């Protein structure tokens, strides 16, 4: 780390705020910015409002202290707000998600609100150059559609009738109680690698598991390993398609306590949350990727990005926020019962 002290730049302050939203530790932020941890700690302590670091407040105060007051329009190039939006675009958020989240970050500062149309206009009005090309590349160009599985892949129902999706508990369908999951496999290049995707139906919380091979044994081991890290109260049921990779489903149930159900053949809409998530994952794992080269650590990073992305269906909350709120409610109810 450099020993000579220099003032934090606007870009560094914006990065601190965005990385705090991603729940990175002070030490991790310091390493990424090549700053001493005490510098980051002092910066956050001085410029936090309502327990949250505010890069705009920090930069404004710094300008006043340097006797260089300057007023900038809300979304002009180089403004504090524009830098915040750029960082959010870089981590995969859409303009609509950004516009809605700004209101939650600064509920008492309407001057920092912008619509998603304004964000689009600002990007396309940006002068030609590399940054403009990067900004446009961050925008999603529409949802990719996954190819339906071939007839030879699923010719008939593979699993017992008592494990049919139609026999799931009624609470699974209404999405009111967390703990019910949908799962699938994403297959990599040459059908030699795979990643298991698990999505919690209520919160849309995502878990990704690296498979050593696209086989039933590897799927059972990977899914059991990653799902066992969740609280038991969040492991009620899981619904998968009828692919042969779930032939060892009884082992998953034995390790996690979850009962496994199976969707009807050729019915991806019965696992809509999972299908949608697989589409989002293509932003990070394009088709044709050799998934054997993707580490579990990288998969965890991608899952974190999705779990800290505001969702319209959740009232613009993060999936992780919804899950934490549920666990806190469970804990408080248990305390009331004990008392």
mmCIF file of C-alpha atoms in Angstrom:
data_model
loop_
_atom_site.group_PDB
_atom_site.id
_atom_site.type_symbol
_atom_site.label_atom_id
_atom_site.label_comp_id
_atom_site.label_asym_id
_atom_site.label_seq_id
_atom_site.Cartn_x
_atom_site.Cartn_y
_atom_site.Cartn_z
ATOM 1 C CA UNK A 1 0.000 0.000 0.000
ATOM 2 C CA UNK A 2 1.282 3.543 -0.702
ATOM 3 C CA UNK A 3 2.793 5.297 2.294
ATOM 4 C CA UNK A 4 2.238 8.845 1.051
ATOM 5 C CA UNK A 5 -1.175 10.174 2.070
ATOM 6 C CA UNK A 6 -3.469 11.573 -0.612
ATOM 7 C CA UNK A 7 -7.107 12.617 -0.373
ATOM 8 C CA UNK A 8 -9.686 10.083 -1.431
ATOM 9 C CA UNK A 9 -10.955 10.744 -4.937
ATOM 10 C CA UNK A 10 -14.585 10.937 -6.005
ATOM 11 C CA UNK A 11 -14.275 7.520 -7.646
ATOM 12 C CA UNK A 12 -12.854 6.012 -4.446
ATOM 13 C CA UNK A 13 -15.686 7.449 -2.342
ATOM 14 C CA UNK A 14 -18.277 6.074 -4.741
ATOM 15 C CA UNK A 15 -16.530 2.699 -4.698
ATOM 16 C CA UNK A 16 -16.615 2.662 -0.877
ATOM 17 C CA UNK A 17 -20.361 3.262 -0.874
ATOM 18 C CA UNK A 18 -21.062 0.581 -3.496
ATOM 19 C CA UNK A 19 -18.809 -1.980 -1.794
ATOM 20 C CA UNK A 20 -20.554 -1.288 1.523
ATOM 21 C CA UNK A 21 -23.861 -2.036 -0.193
ATOM 22 C CA UNK A 22 -22.313 -5.359 -1.215
ATOM 23 C CA UNK A 23 -21.422 -5.912 2.475
ATOM 24 C CA UNK A 24 -17.667 -6.066 1.941
ATOM 25 C CA UNK A 25 -15.533 -5.714 5.077
ATOM 26 C CA UNK A 26 -13.433 -2.610 5.763
ATOM 27 C CA UNK A 27 -10.262 -4.596 5.202
ATOM 28 C CA UNK A 28 -11.508 -5.934 1.867
ATOM 29 C CA UNK A 29 -12.416 -2.418 0.728
ATOM 30 C CA UNK A 30 -8.982 -1.176 1.789
ATOM 31 C CA UNK A 31 -7.216 -3.915 -0.167
ATOM 32 C CA UNK A 32 -9.257 -3.260 -3.311
ATOM 33 C CA UNK A 33 -8.590 0.498 -3.133
ATOM 34 C CA UNK A 34 -4.949 0.057 -2.050
ATOM 35 C CA UNK A 35 -5.589 2.186 1.027
ATOM 36 C CA UNK A 36 -4.841 1.606 4.700
ATOM 37 C CA UNK A 37 -7.818 0.124 6.614
ATOM 38 C CA UNK A 38 -7.702 3.044 9.079
ATOM 39 C CA UNK A 39 -8.196 5.460 6.167
ATOM 40 C CA UNK A 40 -11.334 3.624 5.063
ATOM 41 C CA UNK A 41 -12.595 3.336 8.644
ATOM 42 C CA UNK A 42 -12.059 7.051 9.288
ATOM 43 C CA UNK A 43 -13.739 8.012 6.017
ATOM 44 C CA UNK A 44 -16.837 5.919 6.767
ATOM 45 C CA UNK A 45 -17.033 7.140 10.371
ATOM 46 C CA UNK A 46 -16.870 10.805 9.363
ATOM 47 C CA UNK A 47 -19.338 10.664 6.519
ATOM 48 C CA UNK A 48 -22.061 8.229 7.538
ATOM 49 C CA UNK A 49 -25.669 9.310 7.855
ATOM 50 C CA UNK A 50 -28.196 7.090 9.617
ATOM 51 C CA UNK A 51 -25.538 4.390 9.837
ATOM 52 C CA UNK A 52 -24.782 4.386 6.100
ATOM 53 C CA UNK A 53 -21.800 5.891 4.307
ATOM 54 C CA UNK A 54 -22.771 8.692 1.920
ATOM 55 C CA UNK A 55 -20.213 9.406 -0.813
ATOM 56 C CA UNK A 56 -21.997 12.575 -1.930
ATOM 57 C CA UNK A 57 -21.925 13.990 1.593
ATOM 58 C CA UNK A 58 -18.245 13.098 1.899
ATOM 59 C CA UNK A 59 -17.292 14.723 -1.388
ATOM 60 C CA UNK A 60 -19.335 17.858 -0.661
ATOM 61 C CA UNK A 61 -17.696 18.291 2.713
ATOM 62 C CA UNK A 62 -14.256 17.754 1.177
ATOM 63 C CA UNK A 63 -14.896 20.509 -1.358
ATOM 64 C CA UNK A 64 -16.000 22.908 1.371
ATOM 65 C CA UNK A 65 -12.894 22.156 3.408
ATOM 66 C CA UNK A 66 -10.758 22.892 0.346
ATOM 67 C CA UNK A 67 -12.661 26.170 -0.176
ATOM 68 C CA UNK A 68 -13.693 25.081 -3.637
ATOM 69 C CA UNK A 69 -17.477 24.967 -3.541
ATOM 70 C CA UNK A 70 -18.963 23.622 -6.732
ATOM 71 C CA UNK A 71 -22.506 22.809 -7.740
ATOM 72 C CA UNK A 72 -23.180 20.127 -10.307
ATOM 73 C CA UNK A 73 -26.357 19.075 -12.001
ATOM 74 C CA UNK A 74 -27.932 15.851 -10.858
ATOM 75 C CA UNK A 75 -26.829 13.509 -13.627
ATOM 76 C CA UNK A 76 -24.216 15.344 -15.637
ATOM 77 C CA UNK A 77 -21.004 13.603 -16.583
ATOM 78 C CA UNK A 78 -18.645 13.426 -13.617
ATOM 79 C CA UNK A 79 -21.286 14.224 -10.996
ATOM 80 C CA UNK A 80 -21.394 12.218 -7.773
ATOM 81 C CA UNK A 81 -24.718 10.650 -8.695
ATOM 82 C CA UNK A 82 -23.516 9.691 -12.161
ATOM 83 C CA UNK A 83 -20.496 7.933 -10.645
ATOM 84 C CA UNK A 84 -22.756 6.004 -8.252
ATOM 85 C CA UNK A 85 -24.938 4.905 -11.160
ATOM 86 C CA UNK A 86 -21.913 3.796 -13.206
ATOM 87 C CA UNK A 87 -20.718 1.586 -10.342
ATOM 88 C CA UNK A 88 -24.175 0.037 -9.978
ATOM 89 C CA UNK A 89 -24.303 -0.660 -13.714
ATOM 90 C CA UNK A 90 -20.903 -2.340 -13.470
ATOM 91 C CA UNK A 91 -22.170 -4.856 -10.920
ATOM 92 C CA UNK A 92 -25.076 -5.810 -13.171
ATOM 93 C CA UNK A 93 -28.010 -3.669 -12.022
ATOM 94 C CA UNK A 94 -30.535 -2.418 -14.559
ATOM 95 C CA UNK A 95 -31.478 1.307 -14.754
ATOM 96 C CA UNK A 96 -34.898 0.481 -13.268
ATOM 97 C CA UNK A 97 -33.303 -1.310 -10.317
ATOM 98 C CA UNK A 98 -30.894 1.590 -9.783
ATOM 99 C CA UNK A 99 -33.625 4.241 -9.923
ATOM 100 C CA UNK A 100 -35.704 2.400 -7.333
ATOM 101 C CA UNK A 101 -32.761 1.653 -5.046
ATOM 102 C CA UNK A 102 -31.632 5.302 -4.972
ATOM 103 C CA UNK A 103 -34.900 6.107 -3.207
ATOM 104 C CA UNK A 104 -34.146 3.510 -0.538
ATOM 105 C CA UNK A 105 -30.545 4.667 -0.087
ATOM 106 C CA UNK A 106 -31.515 8.337 0.298
ATOM 107 C CA UNK A 107 -35.194 8.397 1.359
ATOM 108 C CA UNK A 108 -34.917 12.008 2.575
ATOM 109 C CA UNK A 109 -33.049 13.404 -0.432
ATOM 110 C CA UNK A 110 -35.408 13.593 -3.439
ATOM 111 C CA UNK A 111 -32.848 15.712 -5.272
ATOM 112 C CA UNK A 112 -30.893 12.478 -5.750
ATOM 113 C CA UNK A 113 -33.771 10.609 -7.374
ATOM 114 C CA UNK A 114 -33.720 9.957 -11.117
ATOM 115 C CA UNK A 115 -35.971 7.844 -13.294
ATOM 116 C CA UNK A 116 -34.702 4.870 -15.257
ATOM 117 C CA UNK A 117 -35.508 6.809 -18.450
ATOM 118 C CA UNK A 118 -33.132 9.555 -17.295
ATOM 119 C CA UNK A 119 -30.392 6.980 -16.748
ATOM 120 C CA UNK A 120 -30.865 5.551 -20.241
ATOM 121 C CA UNK A 121 -30.810 9.046 -21.768
ATOM 122 C CA UNK A 122 -27.653 9.971 -19.854
ATOM 123 C CA UNK A 123 -25.878 6.855 -21.121
ATOM 124 C CA UNK A 124 -26.842 7.302 -24.765
ATOM 125 C CA UNK A 125 -26.160 11.053 -24.624
ATOM 126 C CA UNK A 126 -22.660 10.433 -23.284
ATOM 127 C CA UNK A 127 -19.865 11.514 -25.684
ATOM 128 C CA UNK A 128 -18.493 8.823 -27.967
ATOM 129 C CA UNK A 129 -15.598 6.852 -26.598
ATOM 130 C CA UNK A 130 -14.574 3.784 -24.648
ATOM 131 C CA UNK A 131 -16.569 4.711 -21.522
ATOM 132 C CA UNK A 132 -19.760 5.082 -23.541
ATOM 133 C CA UNK A 133 -19.194 1.670 -25.127
ATOM 134 C CA UNK A 134 -18.673 0.197 -21.665
ATOM 135 C CA UNK A 135 -21.816 1.839 -20.291
ATOM 136 C CA UNK A 136 -23.933 0.537 -23.163
ATOM 137 C CA UNK A 137 -22.444 -2.942 -22.715
ATOM 138 C CA UNK A 138 -23.635 -2.918 -19.087
ATOM 139 C CA UNK A 139 -27.244 -2.565 -20.235
ATOM 140 C CA UNK A 140 -29.107 -5.802 -20.709
ATOM 141 C CA UNK A 141 -30.067 -6.415 -24.306
ATOM 142 C CA UNK A 142 -33.082 -8.565 -23.450
ATOM 143 C CA UNK A 143 -33.557 -11.881 -21.742
ATOM 144 C CA UNK A 144 -31.994 -14.877 -23.409
ATOM 145 C CA UNK A 145 -34.160 -17.906 -23.926
ATOM 146 C CA UNK A 146 -32.922 -21.326 -23.030
ATOM 147 C CA UNK A 147 -33.418 -24.093 -25.554
ATOM 148 C CA UNK A 148 -36.046 -26.644 -24.584
ATOM 149 C CA UNK A 149 -34.606 -30.007 -23.716
ATOM 150 C CA UNK A 150 -34.642 -32.538 -26.513
ATOM 151 C CA UNK A 151 -37.229 -35.282 -26.658
ATOM 152 C CA UNK A 152 -34.505 -37.872 -26.112
ATOM 153 C CA UNK A 153 -33.469 -36.189 -22.868
ATOM 154 C CA UNK A 154 -36.890 -36.674 -21.268
ATOM 155 C CA UNK A 155 -39.088 -39.327 -22.835
ATOM 156 C CA UNK A 156 -41.186 -40.179 -19.808
ATOM 157 C CA UNK A 157 -41.598 -39.472 -16.140
ATOM 158 C CA UNK A 158 -38.515 -40.772 -14.336
ATOM 159 C CA UNK A 159 -39.612 -40.446 -10.726
ATOM 160 C CA UNK A 160 -42.325 -41.920 -8.465
ATOM 161 C CA UNK A 161 -45.785 -40.380 -8.644
ATOM 162 C CA UNK A 162 -45.693 -39.535 -4.924
ATOM 163 C CA UNK A 163 -42.904 -37.040 -5.665
ATOM 164 C CA UNK A 164 -44.968 -35.158 -8.251
ATOM 165 C CA UNK A 165 -45.079 -31.366 -8.095
ATOM 166 C CA UNK A 166 -48.849 -31.661 -7.747
ATOM 167 C CA UNK A 167 -48.426 -33.222 -4.292
ATOM 168 C CA UNK A 168 -46.345 -30.403 -2.836
ATOM 169 C CA UNK A 169 -47.703 -28.678 0.309
ATOM 170 C CA UNK A 170 -50.124 -25.832 -0.586
ATOM 171 C CA UNK A 171 -47.824 -23.269 1.069
ATOM 172 C CA UNK A 172 -45.263 -23.792 -1.707
ATOM 173 C CA UNK A 173 -47.528 -22.243 -4.322
ATOM 174 C CA UNK A 174 -48.408 -19.042 -2.439
ATOM 175 C CA UNK A 175 -44.741 -18.085 -1.791
ATOM 176 C CA UNK A 176 -45.609 -16.630 1.623
ATOM 177 C CA UNK A 177 -43.274 -18.816 3.684
ATOM 178 C CA UNK A 178 -39.570 -19.067 2.730
ATOM 179 C CA UNK A 179 -37.851 -22.436 2.608
ATOM 180 C CA UNK A 180 -39.136 -23.837 -0.678
ATOM 181 C CA UNK A 181 -36.590 -24.017 -3.496
ATOM 182 C CA UNK A 182 -36.419 -24.616 -7.238
ATOM 183 C CA UNK A 183 -33.312 -26.181 -8.777
ATOM 184 C CA UNK A 184 -31.725 -26.937 -12.122
ATOM 185 C CA UNK A 185 -28.379 -27.598 -13.809
ATOM 186 C CA UNK A 186 -26.573 -25.291 -16.216
ATOM 187 C CA UNK A 187 -24.414 -27.399 -18.517
ATOM 188 C CA UNK A 188 -21.056 -26.064 -19.705
ATOM 189 C CA UNK A 189 -19.022 -26.470 -22.874
ATOM 190 C CA UNK A 190 -19.087 -29.917 -24.508
ATOM 191 C CA UNK A 191 -21.447 -31.198 -21.788
ATOM 192 C CA UNK A 192 -18.445 -31.869 -19.546
ATOM 193 C CA UNK A 193 -19.079 -29.381 -16.750
ATOM 194 C CA UNK A 194 -22.085 -28.122 -14.818
ATOM 195 C CA UNK A 195 -23.335 -25.763 -12.124
ATOM 196 C CA UNK A 196 -26.383 -26.442 -9.960
ATOM 197 C CA UNK A 197 -28.651 -23.444 -9.424
ATOM 198 C CA UNK A 198 -30.992 -23.262 -6.428
ATOM 199 C CA UNK A 199 -33.506 -20.423 -6.010
ATOM 200 C CA UNK A 200 -35.650 -19.813 -2.927
ATOM 201 C CA UNK A 201 -39.192 -19.111 -4.164
ATOM 202 C CA UNK A 202 -40.233 -16.391 -1.704
ATOM 203 C CA UNK A 203 -37.071 -14.268 -1.609
ATOM 204 C CA UNK A 204 -35.485 -15.285 -4.959
ATOM 205 C CA UNK A 205 -32.288 -15.931 -2.988
ATOM 206 C CA UNK A 206 -29.764 -17.815 -5.138
ATOM 207 C CA UNK A 207 -27.254 -20.550 -4.280
ATOM 208 C CA UNK A 208 -24.810 -21.894 -6.875
ATOM 209 C CA UNK A 209 -22.902 -25.166 -6.585
ATOM 210 C CA UNK A 210 -19.985 -26.324 -8.726
ATOM 211 C CA UNK A 211 -20.232 -29.929 -9.943
ATOM 212 C CA UNK A 212 -17.158 -32.001 -10.688
ATOM 213 C CA UNK A 213 -19.135 -33.563 -13.553
ATOM 214 C CA UNK A 214 -22.739 -33.408 -14.851
ATOM 215 C CA UNK A 215 -23.673 -36.675 -13.125
ATOM 216 C CA UNK A 216 -26.155 -37.750 -10.468
ATOM 217 C CA UNK A 217 -23.384 -38.482 -7.957
ATOM 218 C CA UNK A 218 -21.765 -35.076 -8.440
ATOM 219 C CA UNK A 219 -25.137 -33.299 -8.280
ATOM 220 C CA UNK A 220 -26.094 -34.986 -5.007
ATOM 221 C CA UNK A 221 -22.744 -34.129 -3.420
ATOM 222 C CA UNK A 222 -22.666 -30.498 -4.584
ATOM 223 C CA UNK A 223 -26.290 -29.672 -3.785
ATOM 224 C CA UNK A 224 -26.079 -31.330 -0.360
ATOM 225 C CA UNK A 225 -22.833 -29.486 0.408
ATOM 226 C CA UNK A 226 -24.094 -26.000 -0.431
ATOM 227 C CA UNK A 227 -27.665 -26.345 0.862
ATOM 228 C CA UNK A 228 -26.503 -27.757 4.212
ATOM 229 C CA UNK A 229 -25.002 -24.347 4.964
ATOM 230 C CA UNK A 230 -28.469 -22.795 5.198
ATOM 231 C CA UNK A 231 -30.547 -22.607 8.370
ATOM 232 C CA UNK A 232 -32.726 -25.738 8.801
ATOM 233 C CA UNK A 233 -35.845 -23.533 8.842
ATOM 234 C CA UNK A 234 -35.058 -22.612 5.221
ATOM 235 C CA UNK A 235 -34.802 -26.205 3.989
ATOM 236 C CA UNK A 236 -38.365 -27.448 3.472
ATOM 237 C CA UNK A 237 -38.770 -28.586 -0.144
ATOM 238 C CA UNK A 238 -36.996 -28.455 -3.498
ATOM 239 C CA UNK A 239 -38.545 -28.827 -6.959
ATOM 240 C CA UNK A 240 -36.430 -30.022 -9.901
ATOM 241 C CA UNK A 241 -37.124 -31.089 -13.465
ATOM 242 C CA UNK A 242 -37.082 -34.784 -14.392
ATOM 243 C CA UNK A 243 -33.466 -34.871 -15.542
ATOM 244 C CA UNK A 244 -31.409 -37.934 -14.696
ATOM 245 C CA UNK A 245 -28.984 -35.797 -12.663
ATOM 246 C CA UNK A 246 -31.410 -36.029 -9.726
ATOM 247 C CA UNK A 247 -31.390 -39.830 -9.586
ATOM 248 C CA UNK A 248 -29.724 -39.609 -6.136
ATOM 249 C CA UNK A 249 -32.391 -37.271 -4.751
ATOM 250 C CA UNK A 250 -32.825 -39.466 -1.668
ATOM 251 C CA UNK A 251 -29.244 -38.648 -0.654
ATOM 252 C CA UNK A 252 -29.997 -34.920 -0.836
ATOM 253 C CA UNK A 253 -33.035 -35.432 1.379
ATOM 254 C CA UNK A 254 -30.955 -37.441 3.857
ATOM 255 C CA UNK A 255 -28.285 -34.722 4.094
ATOM 256 C CA UNK A 256 -30.523 -31.633 4.125
ATOM 257 C CA UNK A 257 -33.946 -32.748 5.342
ATOM 258 C CA UNK A 258 -35.590 -31.276 2.225
ATOM 259 C CA UNK A 259 -38.225 -33.285 0.422
ATOM 260 C CA UNK A 260 -37.593 -33.329 -3.334
ATOM 261 C CA UNK A 261 -40.460 -32.942 -5.818
ATOM 262 C CA UNK A 262 -40.357 -33.141 -9.603
ATOM 263 C CA UNK A 263 -42.039 -30.955 -12.217
ATOM 264 C CA UNK A 264 -43.964 -32.395 -15.142
ATOM 265 C CA UNK A 265 -41.935 -33.218 -18.277
ATOM 266 C CA UNK A 266 -41.451 -30.286 -20.686
ATOM 267 C CA UNK A 267 -42.922 -27.783 -18.176
ATOM 268 C CA UNK A 268 -40.251 -25.160 -17.361
ATOM 269 C CA UNK A 269 -42.947 -22.658 -16.315
ATOM 270 C CA UNK A 270 -43.538 -24.797 -13.215
ATOM 271 C CA UNK A 271 -40.120 -23.611 -12.023
ATOM 272 C CA UNK A 272 -40.360 -20.025 -13.222
ATOM 273 C CA UNK A 273 -38.068 -18.507 -10.592
ATOM 274 C CA UNK A 274 -35.280 -20.898 -11.514
ATOM 275 C CA UNK A 275 -35.696 -20.383 -15.250
ATOM 276 C CA UNK A 276 -35.538 -16.604 -14.767
ATOM 277 C CA UNK A 277 -32.431 -16.900 -12.601
ATOM 278 C CA UNK A 278 -30.685 -19.067 -15.180
ATOM 279 C CA UNK A 279 -31.294 -16.280 -17.680
ATOM 280 C CA UNK A 280 -29.710 -13.746 -15.319
ATOM 281 C CA UNK A 281 -26.725 -16.035 -14.817
ATOM 282 C CA UNK A 282 -25.904 -15.894 -18.528
ATOM 283 C CA UNK A 283 -24.761 -12.334 -17.863
ATOM 284 C CA UNK A 284 -21.866 -13.847 -15.911
ATOM 285 C CA UNK A 285 -21.652 -17.348 -17.402
ATOM 286 C CA UNK A 286 -22.388 -17.088 -21.147
ATOM 287 C CA UNK A 287 -23.394 -20.173 -23.081
ATOM 288 C CA UNK A 288 -20.367 -22.189 -24.093
ATOM 289 C CA UNK A 289 -18.429 -21.342 -20.924
ATOM 290 C CA UNK A 290 -16.180 -24.121 -19.667
ATOM 291 C CA UNK A 291 -17.683 -24.331 -16.193
ATOM 292 C CA UNK A 292 -14.904 -26.627 -15.008
ATOM 293 C CA UNK A 293 -12.682 -23.520 -14.958
ATOM 294 C CA UNK A 294 -15.122 -21.564 -12.767
ATOM 295 C CA UNK A 295 -14.316 -21.931 -9.066
ATOM 296 C CA UNK A 296 -16.839 -22.251 -6.250
ATOM 297 C CA UNK A 297 -15.468 -18.960 -4.932
ATOM 298 C CA UNK A 298 -16.389 -17.242 -8.193
ATOM 299 C CA UNK A 299 -19.850 -18.835 -8.113
ATOM 300 C CA UNK A 300 -20.310 -17.479 -4.575
ATOM 301 C CA UNK A 301 -19.372 -14.006 -5.841
ATOM 302 C CA UNK A 302 -21.941 -14.239 -8.641
ATOM 303 C CA UNK A 303 -24.611 -15.424 -6.197
ATOM 304 C CA UNK A 304 -23.783 -12.480 -3.914
ATOM 305 C CA UNK A 305 -24.241 -10.069 -6.829
ATOM 306 C CA UNK A 306 -27.677 -11.530 -7.578
ATOM 307 C CA UNK A 307 -28.679 -11.640 -3.906
ATOM 308 C CA UNK A 308 -27.806 -7.954 -3.437
ATOM 309 C CA UNK A 309 -29.605 -6.821 -6.582
ATOM 310 C CA UNK A 310 -32.948 -5.036 -6.007
ATOM 311 C CA UNK A 311 -35.937 -6.945 -7.387
ATOM 312 C CA UNK A 312 -39.177 -5.342 -8.508
ATOM 313 C CA UNK A 313 -41.199 -8.365 -7.383
ATOM 314 C CA UNK A 314 -39.789 -7.849 -3.848
ATOM 315 C CA UNK A 315 -40.690 -4.162 -3.692
ATOM 316 C CA UNK A 316 -37.112 -3.359 -4.727
ATOM 317 C CA UNK A 317 -35.636 -5.132 -1.731
ATOM 318 C CA UNK A 318 -32.610 -7.419 -2.035
ATOM 319 C CA UNK A 319 -33.268 -11.184 -1.879
ATOM 320 C CA UNK A 320 -30.871 -11.375 1.065
ATOM 321 C CA UNK A 321 -32.851 -8.656 2.872
ATOM 322 C CA UNK A 322 -36.086 -10.646 2.546
ATOM 323 C CA UNK A 323 -34.418 -13.793 3.843
ATOM 324 C CA UNK A 324 -32.790 -12.020 6.798
ATOM 325 C CA UNK A 325 -36.090 -10.354 7.737
ATOM 326 C CA UNK A 326 -37.761 -13.774 7.824
ATOM 327 C CA UNK A 327 -35.028 -15.266 10.026
ATOM 328 C CA UNK A 328 -35.238 -12.280 12.376
ATOM 329 C CA UNK A 329 -39.005 -12.731 12.602
ATOM 330 C CA UNK A 330 -38.545 -16.406 13.413
ATOM 331 C CA UNK A 331 -36.022 -15.561 16.121
ATOM 332 C CA UNK A 332 -38.267 -12.926 17.711
ATOM 333 C CA UNK A 333 -41.251 -15.298 17.702
ATOM 334 C CA UNK A 334 -39.163 -17.961 19.454
ATOM 335 C CA UNK A 335 -38.089 -15.454 22.105
ATOM 336 C CA UNK A 336 -41.707 -14.432 22.691
ATOM 337 C CA UNK A 337 -42.661 -18.095 23.055
ATOM 338 C CA UNK A 338 -39.875 -18.671 25.592
ATOM 339 C CA UNK A 339 -40.815 -15.578 27.565
#
